[in-house]
Short mmCIF file of N, CA and C and ligand atoms in Angstrom, two decimals:
data_model
loop_
_atom_site.label_atom_id
_atom_site.label_comp_id
_atom_site.label_asym_id
_atom_site.label_seq_id
_atom_site.Cartn_x
_atom_site.Cartn_y
_atom_site.Cartn_z
N MET O 1 15.56 -217.23 111.34
CA MET O 1 16.46 -216.76 110.29
C MET O 1 16.30 -215.25 110.13
N ALA O 2 17.40 -214.63 109.82
CA ALA O 2 17.36 -213.18 109.68
C ALA O 2 18.41 -212.73 108.68
N LEU O 3 18.07 -211.69 107.93
CA LEU O 3 19.06 -211.09 107.04
C LEU O 3 19.94 -210.16 107.86
N LEU O 4 21.24 -210.24 107.64
CA LEU O 4 22.18 -209.41 108.38
C LEU O 4 22.65 -208.26 107.49
N LYS O 5 23.09 -207.18 108.12
CA LYS O 5 23.59 -206.03 107.36
C LYS O 5 25.05 -206.28 106.99
N ILE O 6 25.36 -206.18 105.72
CA ILE O 6 26.75 -206.37 105.25
C ILE O 6 27.49 -205.03 105.31
N LEU O 7 28.61 -205.02 106.04
CA LEU O 7 29.41 -203.81 106.17
C LEU O 7 30.17 -203.55 104.87
N HIS O 8 30.29 -202.26 104.53
CA HIS O 8 31.00 -201.87 103.32
C HIS O 8 32.29 -201.13 103.63
N TYR O 9 33.29 -201.32 102.78
CA TYR O 9 34.50 -200.51 102.80
C TYR O 9 34.08 -199.04 102.82
N PRO O 10 34.69 -198.14 103.59
CA PRO O 10 35.86 -198.31 104.45
C PRO O 10 35.53 -198.51 105.94
N GLU O 11 34.50 -199.26 106.26
CA GLU O 11 34.12 -199.54 107.65
C GLU O 11 35.33 -200.16 108.40
N PRO O 12 35.74 -199.56 109.54
CA PRO O 12 36.95 -200.00 110.25
C PRO O 12 36.93 -201.46 110.73
N ARG O 13 35.73 -202.01 111.02
CA ARG O 13 35.67 -203.40 111.51
C ARG O 13 36.16 -204.41 110.47
N LEU O 14 36.11 -204.01 109.18
CA LEU O 14 36.58 -204.91 108.11
C LEU O 14 38.10 -205.05 108.12
N LYS O 15 38.77 -204.15 108.84
CA LYS O 15 40.24 -204.15 108.86
C LYS O 15 40.80 -204.88 110.07
N LYS O 16 39.91 -205.37 110.96
CA LYS O 16 40.39 -205.99 112.20
C LYS O 16 40.49 -207.50 112.10
N PRO O 17 41.51 -208.08 112.75
CA PRO O 17 41.60 -209.55 112.78
C PRO O 17 40.51 -210.13 113.67
N SER O 18 39.99 -211.29 113.29
CA SER O 18 38.94 -211.96 114.06
C SER O 18 39.54 -212.94 115.05
N VAL O 19 38.77 -213.30 116.08
CA VAL O 19 39.26 -214.22 117.11
C VAL O 19 38.74 -215.64 116.86
N ALA O 20 39.51 -216.62 117.34
CA ALA O 20 39.14 -218.03 117.17
C ALA O 20 37.82 -218.33 117.88
N VAL O 21 37.04 -219.24 117.28
CA VAL O 21 35.80 -219.70 117.90
C VAL O 21 36.15 -220.84 118.86
N THR O 22 35.66 -220.74 120.11
CA THR O 22 35.95 -221.80 121.09
C THR O 22 34.66 -222.48 121.56
N GLU O 23 33.51 -221.83 121.34
CA GLU O 23 32.25 -222.43 121.78
C GLU O 23 31.39 -222.77 120.58
N PHE O 24 31.08 -224.06 120.44
CA PHE O 24 30.27 -224.53 119.31
C PHE O 24 28.84 -224.71 119.80
N ASN O 25 28.14 -223.58 119.89
CA ASN O 25 26.82 -223.58 120.51
C ASN O 25 25.73 -223.12 119.54
N ASP O 26 24.52 -222.99 120.05
CA ASP O 26 23.38 -222.58 119.24
C ASP O 26 23.58 -221.20 118.62
N GLU O 27 24.25 -220.34 119.37
CA GLU O 27 24.49 -218.98 118.88
C GLU O 27 25.33 -219.02 117.59
N LEU O 28 26.34 -219.90 117.59
CA LEU O 28 27.21 -220.05 116.41
C LEU O 28 26.41 -220.61 115.23
N ARG O 29 25.58 -221.62 115.51
CA ARG O 29 24.77 -222.22 114.45
C ARG O 29 23.78 -221.21 113.88
N GLN O 30 23.21 -220.38 114.75
CA GLN O 30 22.28 -219.34 114.30
C GLN O 30 22.99 -218.34 113.40
N LEU O 31 24.21 -217.95 113.82
CA LEU O 31 24.99 -217.01 113.02
C LEU O 31 25.27 -217.59 111.63
N ALA O 32 25.64 -218.88 111.57
CA ALA O 32 25.92 -219.54 110.29
C ALA O 32 24.69 -219.53 109.40
N GLU O 33 23.52 -219.82 110.00
CA GLU O 33 22.27 -219.83 109.21
C GLU O 33 21.94 -218.45 108.68
N ASP O 34 22.08 -217.45 109.54
CA ASP O 34 21.77 -216.07 109.13
C ASP O 34 22.75 -215.59 108.06
N MET O 35 24.02 -215.98 108.21
CA MET O 35 25.01 -215.59 107.20
C MET O 35 24.69 -216.24 105.85
N ALA O 36 24.26 -217.51 105.88
CA ALA O 36 23.92 -218.20 104.63
C ALA O 36 22.75 -217.50 103.95
N GLU O 37 21.72 -217.18 104.72
CA GLU O 37 20.55 -216.50 104.15
C GLU O 37 20.98 -215.16 103.53
N THR O 38 21.84 -214.45 104.23
CA THR O 38 22.31 -213.14 103.78
C THR O 38 23.13 -213.26 102.49
N MET O 39 23.99 -214.31 102.43
CA MET O 39 24.82 -214.52 101.24
C MET O 39 23.97 -214.87 100.02
N TYR O 40 23.01 -215.79 100.19
CA TYR O 40 22.17 -216.19 99.05
C TYR O 40 21.33 -215.03 98.56
N GLU O 41 20.87 -214.19 99.51
CA GLU O 41 20.01 -213.06 99.17
C GLU O 41 20.79 -212.00 98.38
N ALA O 42 22.10 -211.84 98.69
CA ALA O 42 22.89 -210.71 98.16
C ALA O 42 22.84 -210.54 96.63
N PRO O 43 23.10 -211.52 95.74
CA PRO O 43 23.64 -212.83 96.04
C PRO O 43 25.17 -212.80 95.96
N GLY O 44 25.80 -213.73 96.70
CA GLY O 44 27.24 -213.84 96.65
C GLY O 44 27.64 -215.29 96.79
N VAL O 45 28.94 -215.59 96.64
CA VAL O 45 29.42 -216.97 96.74
C VAL O 45 30.22 -217.21 98.02
N GLY O 46 30.40 -216.15 98.83
CA GLY O 46 31.12 -216.32 100.08
C GLY O 46 30.86 -215.15 101.01
N LEU O 47 30.96 -215.43 102.31
CA LEU O 47 30.75 -214.35 103.30
C LEU O 47 31.52 -214.73 104.56
N ALA O 48 32.21 -213.75 105.14
CA ALA O 48 32.96 -213.99 106.37
C ALA O 48 32.28 -213.22 107.51
N ALA O 49 32.34 -213.79 108.73
CA ALA O 49 31.63 -213.19 109.86
C ALA O 49 31.95 -211.70 110.07
N PRO O 50 33.22 -211.28 109.93
CA PRO O 50 33.48 -209.84 110.13
C PRO O 50 32.73 -208.94 109.15
N GLN O 51 32.33 -209.48 108.01
CA GLN O 51 31.56 -208.67 107.05
C GLN O 51 30.17 -208.33 107.56
N VAL O 52 29.70 -209.09 108.56
CA VAL O 52 28.41 -208.76 109.19
C VAL O 52 28.65 -208.24 110.61
N GLY O 53 29.89 -207.79 110.86
CA GLY O 53 30.20 -207.12 112.12
C GLY O 53 30.54 -208.05 113.28
N VAL O 54 30.71 -209.35 113.01
CA VAL O 54 31.03 -210.32 114.07
C VAL O 54 32.49 -210.75 113.89
N LEU O 55 33.36 -210.35 114.82
CA LEU O 55 34.80 -210.61 114.63
C LEU O 55 35.18 -212.00 115.15
N LYS O 56 34.56 -213.03 114.55
CA LYS O 56 34.82 -214.43 114.88
C LYS O 56 35.29 -215.14 113.63
N ARG O 57 36.15 -216.17 113.84
CA ARG O 57 36.72 -216.86 112.68
C ARG O 57 35.74 -217.89 112.12
N MET O 58 34.82 -217.37 111.32
CA MET O 58 33.88 -218.27 110.62
C MET O 58 33.60 -217.68 109.24
N ILE O 59 33.62 -218.58 108.24
CA ILE O 59 33.29 -218.16 106.87
C ILE O 59 32.26 -219.14 106.30
N ILE O 60 31.50 -218.68 105.33
CA ILE O 60 30.64 -219.60 104.60
C ILE O 60 30.89 -219.40 103.11
N ILE O 61 30.78 -220.48 102.36
CA ILE O 61 31.07 -220.45 100.92
C ILE O 61 30.05 -221.36 100.22
N ASP O 62 29.55 -220.89 99.10
CA ASP O 62 28.82 -221.77 98.18
C ASP O 62 29.08 -221.30 96.76
N CYS O 63 29.99 -222.01 96.09
CA CYS O 63 30.37 -221.60 94.75
C CYS O 63 29.47 -222.23 93.69
N SER O 64 28.48 -223.01 94.10
CA SER O 64 27.53 -223.55 93.11
C SER O 64 26.11 -223.45 93.67
N PRO O 65 25.68 -222.19 93.93
CA PRO O 65 24.40 -221.97 94.59
C PRO O 65 23.19 -222.44 93.77
N SER O 66 23.38 -222.59 92.43
CA SER O 66 22.21 -222.95 91.62
C SER O 66 22.11 -224.47 91.45
N GLU O 67 23.12 -225.20 91.95
CA GLU O 67 23.07 -226.65 91.82
C GLU O 67 22.25 -227.28 92.94
N GLU O 68 21.66 -228.42 92.64
CA GLU O 68 20.90 -229.17 93.66
C GLU O 68 21.53 -230.53 93.88
N PRO O 69 21.90 -230.96 95.08
CA PRO O 69 21.85 -230.10 96.27
C PRO O 69 22.99 -229.09 96.23
N ASN O 70 22.87 -227.99 96.96
CA ASN O 70 23.91 -226.99 96.91
C ASN O 70 25.13 -227.45 97.72
N ASP O 71 26.21 -226.68 97.62
CA ASP O 71 27.48 -227.08 98.22
C ASP O 71 27.89 -226.04 99.25
N LEU O 72 27.05 -225.87 100.27
CA LEU O 72 27.33 -224.86 101.30
C LEU O 72 28.40 -225.39 102.25
N ILE O 73 29.50 -224.63 102.36
CA ILE O 73 30.56 -224.97 103.31
C ILE O 73 30.52 -223.94 104.44
N VAL O 74 30.33 -224.41 105.66
CA VAL O 74 30.44 -223.53 106.83
C VAL O 74 31.75 -223.90 107.51
N ALA O 75 32.72 -222.99 107.47
CA ALA O 75 34.06 -223.30 107.97
C ALA O 75 34.40 -222.43 109.17
N VAL O 76 34.59 -223.09 110.32
CA VAL O 76 34.94 -222.41 111.56
C VAL O 76 36.44 -222.59 111.78
N ASN O 77 37.11 -221.54 112.21
CA ASN O 77 38.57 -221.54 112.41
C ASN O 77 39.31 -222.12 111.20
N PRO O 78 39.00 -221.64 109.99
CA PRO O 78 39.61 -222.23 108.79
C PRO O 78 41.07 -221.79 108.65
N GLU O 79 41.89 -222.68 108.11
CA GLU O 79 43.27 -222.30 107.77
C GLU O 79 43.71 -223.04 106.52
N ILE O 80 44.58 -222.38 105.77
CA ILE O 80 45.14 -222.99 104.57
C ILE O 80 46.37 -223.78 105.01
N ILE O 81 46.38 -225.10 104.75
CA ILE O 81 47.50 -225.92 105.22
C ILE O 81 48.40 -226.39 104.08
N ALA O 82 47.97 -226.21 102.82
CA ALA O 82 48.83 -226.55 101.69
C ALA O 82 48.42 -225.71 100.48
N THR O 83 49.39 -225.36 99.66
CA THR O 83 49.11 -224.54 98.48
C THR O 83 49.91 -225.06 97.29
N GLU O 84 49.43 -224.71 96.11
CA GLU O 84 50.12 -225.10 94.89
C GLU O 84 49.79 -224.12 93.77
N GLY O 85 50.78 -223.82 92.94
CA GLY O 85 50.55 -223.04 91.72
C GLY O 85 50.15 -221.60 91.97
N GLU O 86 49.84 -220.91 90.85
CA GLU O 86 49.46 -219.51 90.91
C GLU O 86 48.28 -219.27 90.00
N SER O 87 47.43 -218.33 90.39
CA SER O 87 46.34 -217.96 89.49
C SER O 87 46.13 -216.46 89.55
N LEU O 88 45.54 -215.91 88.50
CA LEU O 88 45.20 -214.49 88.45
C LEU O 88 43.79 -214.41 87.90
N GLU O 89 42.83 -214.18 88.80
CA GLU O 89 41.43 -214.16 88.38
C GLU O 89 40.74 -212.92 88.95
N GLU O 90 39.67 -212.53 88.29
CA GLU O 90 38.92 -211.36 88.73
C GLU O 90 38.11 -211.69 89.98
N GLU O 91 38.19 -210.81 90.97
CA GLU O 91 37.42 -210.99 92.20
C GLU O 91 36.58 -209.75 92.50
N GLY O 92 35.52 -209.99 93.24
CA GLY O 92 34.72 -208.92 93.77
C GLY O 92 34.42 -209.27 95.22
N CYS O 93 33.68 -208.42 95.92
CA CYS O 93 33.42 -208.67 97.34
C CYS O 93 32.13 -207.94 97.72
N LEU O 94 31.30 -208.60 98.51
CA LEU O 94 30.04 -207.98 98.94
C LEU O 94 30.30 -206.72 99.77
N SER O 95 31.51 -206.60 100.35
CA SER O 95 31.83 -205.41 101.14
C SER O 95 32.44 -204.29 100.31
N VAL O 96 32.70 -204.59 99.01
CA VAL O 96 33.25 -203.58 98.12
C VAL O 96 32.37 -203.54 96.87
N PRO O 97 31.11 -203.14 97.00
CA PRO O 97 30.18 -203.26 95.88
C PRO O 97 30.58 -202.40 94.69
N GLY O 98 30.41 -202.96 93.50
CA GLY O 98 30.63 -202.20 92.28
C GLY O 98 32.07 -202.15 91.82
N PHE O 99 32.94 -202.99 92.42
CA PHE O 99 34.36 -202.97 92.04
C PHE O 99 34.90 -204.38 91.88
N TRP O 100 35.62 -204.62 90.79
CA TRP O 100 36.21 -205.94 90.53
C TRP O 100 37.66 -205.73 90.10
N ALA O 101 38.54 -206.67 90.43
CA ALA O 101 39.93 -206.56 90.00
C ALA O 101 40.59 -207.93 89.99
N ASN O 102 41.62 -208.07 89.17
CA ASN O 102 42.39 -209.33 89.13
C ASN O 102 43.28 -209.41 90.36
N VAL O 103 43.25 -210.57 91.01
CA VAL O 103 44.06 -210.76 92.22
C VAL O 103 44.89 -212.03 92.05
N LYS O 104 46.16 -211.94 92.48
CA LYS O 104 47.06 -213.09 92.43
C LYS O 104 46.80 -213.99 93.63
N ARG O 105 46.59 -215.27 93.37
CA ARG O 105 46.33 -216.25 94.45
C ARG O 105 47.05 -217.55 94.13
N PHE O 106 47.00 -218.50 95.07
CA PHE O 106 47.42 -219.86 94.77
C PHE O 106 46.33 -220.51 93.92
N SER O 107 46.71 -221.40 93.01
CA SER O 107 45.69 -222.01 92.15
C SER O 107 44.97 -223.17 92.85
N THR O 108 45.67 -223.86 93.75
CA THR O 108 45.06 -224.96 94.50
C THR O 108 45.40 -224.80 95.98
N VAL O 109 44.41 -224.95 96.83
CA VAL O 109 44.68 -224.86 98.27
C VAL O 109 43.96 -225.98 99.01
N THR O 110 44.53 -226.36 100.16
CA THR O 110 43.84 -227.27 101.06
C THR O 110 43.48 -226.49 102.33
N MET O 111 42.21 -226.52 102.67
CA MET O 111 41.73 -225.79 103.85
C MET O 111 41.36 -226.80 104.94
N ARG O 112 41.88 -226.57 106.15
CA ARG O 112 41.45 -227.35 107.31
C ARG O 112 40.52 -226.46 108.13
N TYR O 113 39.40 -227.02 108.57
CA TYR O 113 38.42 -226.20 109.29
C TYR O 113 37.57 -227.09 110.18
N GLN O 114 36.82 -226.45 111.06
CA GLN O 114 35.86 -227.18 111.88
C GLN O 114 34.45 -226.84 111.41
N ASP O 115 33.54 -227.79 111.59
CA ASP O 115 32.13 -227.47 111.30
C ASP O 115 31.50 -226.87 112.56
N VAL O 116 30.19 -226.60 112.51
CA VAL O 116 29.57 -225.92 113.65
C VAL O 116 29.46 -226.80 114.89
N THR O 117 29.77 -228.10 114.74
CA THR O 117 29.78 -228.96 115.92
C THR O 117 31.20 -229.11 116.48
N GLY O 118 32.20 -228.57 115.77
CA GLY O 118 33.58 -228.64 116.25
C GLY O 118 34.40 -229.74 115.59
N LYS O 119 33.75 -230.53 114.72
CA LYS O 119 34.45 -231.62 114.03
C LYS O 119 35.38 -231.05 112.95
N THR O 120 36.59 -231.65 112.85
CA THR O 120 37.59 -231.13 111.89
C THR O 120 37.44 -231.78 110.51
N HIS O 121 37.58 -230.96 109.46
CA HIS O 121 37.51 -231.43 108.08
C HIS O 121 38.67 -230.84 107.29
N GLU O 122 38.95 -231.46 106.13
CA GLU O 122 39.90 -230.88 105.18
C GLU O 122 39.28 -230.93 103.81
N ARG O 123 39.54 -229.89 103.03
CA ARG O 123 39.01 -229.87 101.67
C ARG O 123 40.03 -229.21 100.74
N THR O 124 40.32 -229.87 99.64
CA THR O 124 41.24 -229.33 98.64
C THR O 124 40.44 -228.85 97.44
N ALA O 125 40.76 -227.66 96.94
CA ALA O 125 40.00 -227.11 95.82
C ALA O 125 40.86 -226.23 94.95
N ASP O 126 40.52 -226.20 93.64
CA ASP O 126 41.12 -225.23 92.74
C ASP O 126 39.99 -224.39 92.16
N GLY O 127 40.28 -223.60 91.14
CA GLY O 127 39.25 -222.81 90.49
C GLY O 127 38.59 -221.83 91.44
N LEU O 128 37.32 -221.54 91.17
CA LEU O 128 36.58 -220.53 91.95
C LEU O 128 36.54 -220.87 93.44
N LEU O 129 36.33 -222.14 93.77
CA LEU O 129 36.23 -222.52 95.18
C LEU O 129 37.54 -222.27 95.92
N GLY O 130 38.66 -222.63 95.28
CA GLY O 130 39.97 -222.40 95.90
C GLY O 130 40.23 -220.92 96.14
N ILE O 131 39.85 -220.10 95.17
CA ILE O 131 40.03 -218.64 95.29
C ILE O 131 39.14 -218.10 96.41
N CYS O 132 37.91 -218.62 96.42
CA CYS O 132 36.94 -218.19 97.43
C CYS O 132 37.46 -218.48 98.86
N MET O 133 38.03 -219.67 99.05
CA MET O 133 38.58 -220.01 100.37
C MET O 133 39.64 -218.99 100.80
N GLN O 134 40.55 -218.65 99.88
CA GLN O 134 41.62 -217.70 100.20
C GLN O 134 41.05 -216.31 100.46
N HIS O 135 40.07 -215.90 99.66
CA HIS O 135 39.46 -214.57 99.80
C HIS O 135 38.74 -214.44 101.16
N GLU O 136 37.98 -215.48 101.52
CA GLU O 136 37.20 -215.41 102.77
C GLU O 136 38.11 -215.50 104.00
N ILE O 137 39.15 -216.35 103.94
CA ILE O 137 40.07 -216.44 105.08
C ILE O 137 40.82 -215.11 105.26
N ASP O 138 41.13 -214.43 104.15
CA ASP O 138 41.73 -213.09 104.24
C ASP O 138 40.89 -212.16 105.10
N HIS O 139 39.56 -212.24 104.94
CA HIS O 139 38.66 -211.36 105.72
C HIS O 139 38.90 -211.54 107.23
N LEU O 140 39.27 -212.76 107.65
CA LEU O 140 39.46 -213.03 109.08
C LEU O 140 40.73 -212.36 109.60
N GLU O 141 41.61 -211.97 108.67
CA GLU O 141 42.82 -211.23 109.06
C GLU O 141 42.66 -209.73 108.84
N GLY O 142 41.46 -209.31 108.44
CA GLY O 142 41.23 -207.89 108.15
C GLY O 142 41.78 -207.47 106.81
N ILE O 143 41.92 -208.43 105.89
CA ILE O 143 42.47 -208.15 104.56
C ILE O 143 41.36 -208.22 103.52
N LEU O 144 41.20 -207.17 102.73
CA LEU O 144 40.24 -207.16 101.62
C LEU O 144 41.01 -207.42 100.32
N PHE O 145 40.28 -207.87 99.28
CA PHE O 145 40.99 -208.20 98.04
C PHE O 145 41.70 -206.97 97.45
N VAL O 146 41.16 -205.79 97.72
CA VAL O 146 41.80 -204.58 97.19
C VAL O 146 43.15 -204.32 97.88
N ASP O 147 43.34 -204.89 99.09
CA ASP O 147 44.63 -204.77 99.77
C ASP O 147 45.72 -205.57 99.07
N ARG O 148 45.31 -206.51 98.21
CA ARG O 148 46.28 -207.35 97.51
C ARG O 148 46.65 -206.80 96.14
N LEU O 149 46.12 -205.61 95.79
CA LEU O 149 46.47 -204.99 94.51
C LEU O 149 47.79 -204.25 94.66
N SER O 150 48.39 -203.89 93.52
CA SER O 150 49.63 -203.11 93.56
C SER O 150 49.30 -201.74 94.18
N PRO O 151 50.32 -201.05 94.75
CA PRO O 151 50.06 -199.74 95.38
C PRO O 151 49.36 -198.77 94.42
N LEU O 152 49.75 -198.78 93.16
CA LEU O 152 49.14 -197.88 92.18
C LEU O 152 47.66 -198.22 91.97
N LYS O 153 47.38 -199.50 91.75
CA LYS O 153 45.98 -199.92 91.52
C LYS O 153 45.13 -199.68 92.77
N ARG O 154 45.77 -199.84 93.94
CA ARG O 154 45.03 -199.64 95.20
C ARG O 154 44.66 -198.17 95.36
N SER O 155 45.56 -197.27 95.01
CA SER O 155 45.23 -195.86 95.18
C SER O 155 44.20 -195.42 94.15
N LEU O 156 44.25 -196.01 92.94
CA LEU O 156 43.21 -195.72 91.93
C LEU O 156 41.86 -196.21 92.44
N PHE O 157 41.87 -197.41 93.03
CA PHE O 157 40.63 -197.97 93.57
C PHE O 157 40.04 -197.02 94.62
N ARG O 158 40.90 -196.56 95.56
CA ARG O 158 40.42 -195.71 96.65
C ARG O 158 39.74 -194.45 96.12
N LYS O 159 40.42 -193.82 95.14
CA LYS O 159 39.86 -192.59 94.54
C LYS O 159 38.51 -192.87 93.90
N LYS O 160 38.47 -193.95 93.12
CA LYS O 160 37.26 -194.30 92.38
C LYS O 160 36.11 -194.63 93.35
N PHE O 161 36.45 -195.40 94.37
CA PHE O 161 35.41 -195.85 95.30
C PHE O 161 34.87 -194.69 96.14
N MET O 162 35.77 -193.81 96.62
CA MET O 162 35.33 -192.69 97.43
C MET O 162 34.47 -191.73 96.60
N LYS O 163 34.83 -191.58 95.31
CA LYS O 163 34.05 -190.73 94.42
C LYS O 163 32.64 -191.32 94.25
N MET O 164 32.60 -192.65 94.10
CA MET O 164 31.32 -193.34 93.93
C MET O 164 30.45 -193.16 95.18
N LEU O 165 31.07 -193.27 96.36
CA LEU O 165 30.32 -193.09 97.62
C LEU O 165 29.75 -191.69 97.72
N LYS O 166 30.57 -190.70 97.33
CA LYS O 166 30.16 -189.30 97.40
C LYS O 166 28.96 -189.07 96.47
N GLU O 167 29.06 -189.63 95.26
CA GLU O 167 27.97 -189.45 94.29
C GLU O 167 26.69 -190.09 94.81
N ARG O 168 26.84 -191.25 95.48
CA ARG O 168 25.68 -191.92 96.03
C ARG O 168 25.02 -191.07 97.12
N GLU O 169 25.88 -190.49 97.99
CA GLU O 169 25.37 -189.63 99.08
C GLU O 169 24.62 -188.43 98.52
N GLN O 170 25.22 -187.79 97.49
CA GLN O 170 24.59 -186.61 96.90
C GLN O 170 23.24 -186.97 96.31
N LYS O 171 23.17 -188.17 95.71
CA LYS O 171 21.91 -188.62 95.13
C LYS O 171 20.86 -188.79 96.22
N ASN O 172 21.30 -189.36 97.36
CA ASN O 172 20.36 -189.57 98.49
C ASN O 172 19.88 -188.26 99.08
N GLU O 173 20.75 -187.23 99.04
CA GLU O 173 20.37 -185.94 99.61
C GLU O 173 19.44 -185.17 98.69
N ALA O 174 19.61 -185.38 97.39
CA ALA O 174 18.82 -184.62 96.42
C ALA O 174 17.33 -185.01 96.47
NI1 NI M 201 34.84 -210.50 100.37
#
């Protein structure tokens, strides 16, 4: 097991689409384990492979990390196959530290995915889990939650975030 480095906005790899997983091997299982360790350590409720620099279609989610047993979902080649309703909830992202915003999503989604052995599953969820599925699958298309804000809010975010990065750099230099 190993902790992986989480890439932060505006790292270009976060903007790239990921490729489908075709080999369900030890390497994939190792990546899933390392991603889970990295997510719990952060701590966060979801992590997509491109966030650790691997442009493969795999996400992990655990929206109830404090419950026993936990509800870790490792989803390979995930896709949303049904949607219902609308929701507007606050989101954050391990790749955009220190920033939260309300994002419009479907309120209920059904996700079809494969596990690390290649077996196909379906899961329907609303609430935090449903939002998490949509947020993590977006990462596989190179879409961050800030990309779903209005143009005005997005430009405010950019200014605020770049200012924060600059201040952090100056602090490190001092
Ligand atoms: Ni994210």
